[in-house]
Short mmCIF file of C-alpha atoms in Angstrom, two decimals:
data_model
loop_
_atom_site.label_atom_id
_atom_site.label_comp_id
_atom_site.label_asym_id
_atom_site.label_seq_id
_atom_site.Cartn_x
_atom_site.Cartn_y
_atom_site.Cartn_z
CA MET C 1 -75.36 21.38 -44.51
CA TYR C 2 -74.32 18.06 -46.00
CA MET C 3 -72.42 17.31 -42.95
CA MET C 4 -75.22 17.71 -40.46
CA LEU C 5 -77.60 15.56 -42.93
CA SER C 6 -74.84 12.90 -43.03
CA ARG C 7 -74.41 12.82 -39.28
CA VAL C 8 -78.15 12.73 -38.36
CA SER C 9 -78.46 9.95 -40.85
CA GLU C 10 -75.69 7.98 -39.64
CA SER C 11 -77.06 8.70 -35.95
CA VAL C 12 -80.52 7.38 -36.99
CA ALA C 13 -78.88 4.37 -38.76
CA ARG C 14 -76.63 3.61 -35.75
CA PHE C 15 -79.32 4.11 -33.28
CA LEU C 16 -81.83 1.86 -35.04
CA ALA C 17 -79.14 -0.81 -35.39
CA ILE C 18 -78.06 -0.81 -31.74
CA ALA C 19 -81.92 -1.04 -30.60
CA GLY C 20 -82.26 -4.00 -33.20
CA GLY C 21 -79.30 -5.77 -31.61
CA LEU C 22 -80.52 -4.94 -28.15
CA LEU C 23 -83.83 -6.42 -29.12
CA LEU C 24 -82.23 -9.83 -30.42
CA LEU C 25 -80.54 -10.24 -27.34
CA VAL C 26 -83.59 -9.71 -25.13
CA ILE C 27 -85.11 -12.49 -27.54
CA VAL C 28 -82.42 -14.69 -26.88
CA VAL C 29 -82.82 -14.25 -23.09
CA LEU C 30 -86.52 -14.62 -23.38
CA THR C 31 -86.20 -17.86 -25.59
CA CYS C 32 -83.69 -19.33 -23.11
CA VAL C 33 -85.52 -18.70 -19.96
CA SER C 34 -88.63 -20.22 -21.85
CA ILE C 35 -86.55 -23.32 -22.65
CA ALA C 36 -85.31 -23.62 -18.90
CA GLY C 37 -88.87 -23.16 -17.87
CA ARG C 38 -90.06 -26.02 -20.23
CA ALA C 39 -87.14 -28.26 -18.76
CA LEU C 40 -87.85 -27.33 -15.26
CA PHE C 41 -91.65 -27.57 -15.55
CA SER C 42 -91.01 -31.38 -16.67
CA ALA C 43 -88.92 -31.82 -13.41
CA GLY C 44 -91.81 -30.39 -11.41
CA ILE C 45 -89.34 -27.27 -10.31
CA CYS C 46 -90.75 -24.48 -12.21
CA CYS C 47 -93.98 -22.80 -13.72
CA GLY C 48 -93.38 -23.72 -17.51
CA PRO C 49 -92.51 -21.90 -20.58
CA ILE C 50 -93.23 -18.40 -21.49
CA ARG C 51 -96.69 -18.31 -22.96
CA GLY C 52 -96.49 -16.97 -26.63
CA ILE C 53 -92.86 -16.97 -26.97
CA TYR C 54 -93.08 -17.97 -30.52
CA ASP C 55 -95.37 -14.77 -30.95
CA TYR C 56 -93.03 -12.42 -29.26
CA THR C 57 -89.94 -13.92 -31.07
CA GLU C 58 -91.58 -13.49 -34.49
CA ILE C 59 -92.47 -9.71 -33.56
CA GLY C 60 -89.04 -9.07 -32.30
CA VAL C 61 -87.14 -10.35 -35.01
CA ALA C 62 -88.98 -8.72 -37.81
CA THR C 63 -88.43 -5.52 -35.87
CA ALA C 64 -84.83 -6.09 -35.46
CA ILE C 65 -84.46 -6.86 -39.15
CA PHE C 66 -86.32 -3.44 -40.09
CA ALA C 67 -84.02 -1.74 -37.62
CA PHE C 68 -80.96 -3.24 -39.20
CA LEU C 69 -81.94 -1.78 -42.95
CA PRO C 70 -81.02 1.90 -42.28
CA TRP C 71 -77.49 0.97 -40.96
CA CYS C 72 -77.01 -1.61 -43.85
CA GLN C 73 -77.97 1.39 -46.48
CA TYR C 74 -75.79 4.14 -44.97
CA ARG C 75 -72.81 1.86 -45.00
CA MET C 76 -73.51 0.71 -48.78
CA GLY C 77 -73.97 -3.08 -47.57
CA HIS C 78 -76.56 -4.14 -49.72
CA ALA C 79 -75.76 -6.83 -52.05
CA SER C 80 -74.60 -5.70 -55.29
CA VAL C 81 -73.24 -7.60 -58.54
CA ASP C 82 -69.81 -6.22 -59.39
CA LEU C 83 -69.38 -8.59 -62.37
CA PHE C 84 -68.38 -5.38 -64.75
CA LYS C 85 -67.48 -2.57 -62.33
CA SER C 86 -63.81 -2.98 -62.91
CA ALA C 87 -64.55 -2.69 -66.61
CA MET C 88 -66.51 0.38 -66.46
CA PRO C 89 -65.25 4.20 -65.96
CA ASP C 90 -65.58 5.58 -62.59
CA VAL C 91 -68.30 8.16 -63.71
CA MET C 92 -70.43 5.22 -64.86
CA ASN C 93 -69.93 3.56 -61.44
CA ARG C 94 -70.94 6.67 -59.71
CA PHE C 95 -74.13 6.93 -62.16
CA LEU C 96 -74.94 3.51 -61.29
CA ASN C 97 -74.82 4.28 -57.65
CA VAL C 98 -77.29 7.03 -57.88
CA VAL C 99 -79.63 4.75 -59.92
CA MET C 100 -79.29 2.12 -57.14
CA ASP C 101 -79.78 4.49 -54.52
CA VAL C 102 -82.88 5.69 -56.31
CA GLY C 103 -84.19 2.37 -56.45
CA MET C 104 -83.44 1.34 -52.86
CA PHE C 105 -85.42 4.78 -51.82
CA ALA C 106 -88.38 3.85 -53.97
CA LEU C 107 -88.27 0.38 -52.45
CA ALA C 108 -87.95 1.62 -48.90
CA PHE C 109 -90.87 4.07 -49.37
CA LEU C 110 -93.22 1.30 -50.94
CA VAL C 111 -92.23 -0.94 -47.93
CA ALA C 112 -93.02 1.78 -45.27
CA HIS C 113 -96.15 2.72 -47.13
CA ARG C 114 -97.39 -0.99 -47.11
CA LEU C 115 -96.50 -1.33 -43.58
CA TRP C 116 -98.57 1.78 -42.79
CA LEU C 117 -101.57 0.43 -44.71
CA GLY C 118 -101.25 -2.96 -43.18
CA MET C 119 -100.91 -1.62 -39.34
CA LEU C 120 -103.96 0.51 -40.03
CA ASP C 121 -105.86 -2.64 -41.22
CA LYS C 122 -104.62 -4.92 -38.45
CA GLN C 123 -105.65 -2.20 -36.07
CA ARG C 124 -109.03 -1.75 -37.44
CA TYR C 125 -110.05 -5.49 -37.53
CA GLY C 126 -108.49 -6.21 -33.82
CA GLU C 127 -106.34 -9.14 -35.10
CA THR C 128 -104.12 -10.76 -32.43
CA THR C 129 -101.56 -13.52 -32.46
CA LEU C 130 -102.72 -16.97 -31.85
CA ILE C 131 -101.06 -17.62 -28.28
CA ALA C 132 -100.10 -14.63 -26.67
CA GLN C 133 -102.97 -12.55 -28.02
CA VAL C 134 -100.97 -9.21 -28.74
CA PRO C 135 -102.59 -7.21 -31.31
CA VAL C 136 -100.84 -7.67 -34.57
CA TRP C 137 -100.86 -3.85 -35.33
CA ILE C 138 -97.89 -3.55 -32.77
CA GLY C 139 -95.69 -5.64 -34.57
CA TYR C 140 -96.30 -3.48 -37.65
CA ALA C 141 -95.95 -0.51 -35.96
CA ALA C 142 -92.50 -1.57 -34.64
CA CYS C 143 -91.43 -2.57 -38.05
CA LEU C 144 -92.78 0.75 -39.23
CA VAL C 145 -90.13 2.63 -37.18
CA GLY C 146 -87.08 0.98 -38.84
CA ALA C 147 -89.21 1.34 -42.28
CA VAL C 148 -89.16 5.14 -41.95
CA GLY C 149 -85.67 5.06 -40.57
CA PHE C 150 -84.77 3.27 -43.68
CA VAL C 151 -86.61 5.78 -46.12
CA MET C 152 -84.80 8.64 -44.20
CA VAL C 153 -81.43 7.26 -44.83
CA ALA C 154 -82.10 6.05 -48.34
CA ALA C 155 -83.06 9.91 -49.24
CA PHE C 156 -79.45 11.00 -47.54
CA CYS C 157 -77.97 8.00 -49.74
CA ILE C 158 -79.36 9.62 -53.01
CA LEU C 159 -78.03 13.12 -51.91
CA ARG C 160 -74.59 11.35 -51.15
CA SER C 161 -74.36 9.47 -54.34
CA VAL C 162 -75.43 12.16 -56.53
CA ARG C 163 -72.82 14.55 -54.61
CA ALA C 164 -70.11 12.01 -55.43
CA LEU C 165 -70.96 12.08 -58.88
CA ILE C 166 -70.82 15.71 -59.41
CA LYS C 167 -67.50 16.12 -57.18
CA HIS C 168 -65.89 12.90 -59.01
CA GLU C 169 -65.55 11.21 -55.41
CA ASN C 170 -65.74 7.35 -55.11
CA LEU C 171 -67.83 5.92 -52.60
CA GLU C 172 -66.32 2.29 -51.02
CA GLU C 173 -68.79 -0.25 -49.71
CA GLY C 174 -68.54 -0.12 -45.89
CA GLN C 175 -65.89 2.68 -46.07
CA ILE C 176 -68.40 5.34 -45.37
#
């Protein structure tokens, strides 16, 4: 059962990270096309920049950031202070991993919950971006996909760190 949950968590995290990376590539291409269009327009050759490129970039980058969070959590890549780690016994370090994973789960859940409420609020009031007039709730919904993945992976990470505590296994950052 644990191995299946590990594979599912890793697959979700990997899929979201790859999707976030591809989204960033699309944003880079759109930005380059917009810049080229602006330059060519001033020369009288093209139709101009992409209208609302700032809006699309803002939504896309936020979505990509949320898509990367589950992978970072799964790989134990979040920032940590290892000042006293070498001086503490292994059991204490494993216990602190459990505490940190519970804290990350709580944070992930809180962020996902607030994104959900924000999305409903933006949808209810029909707020749109300034230039492209894209409904703002779409950006919230896109970010919510990564946030829900973050919650799922963070829940698994609690299980993983509790298992390591009980079985006296050491988990190494980035070696998962």
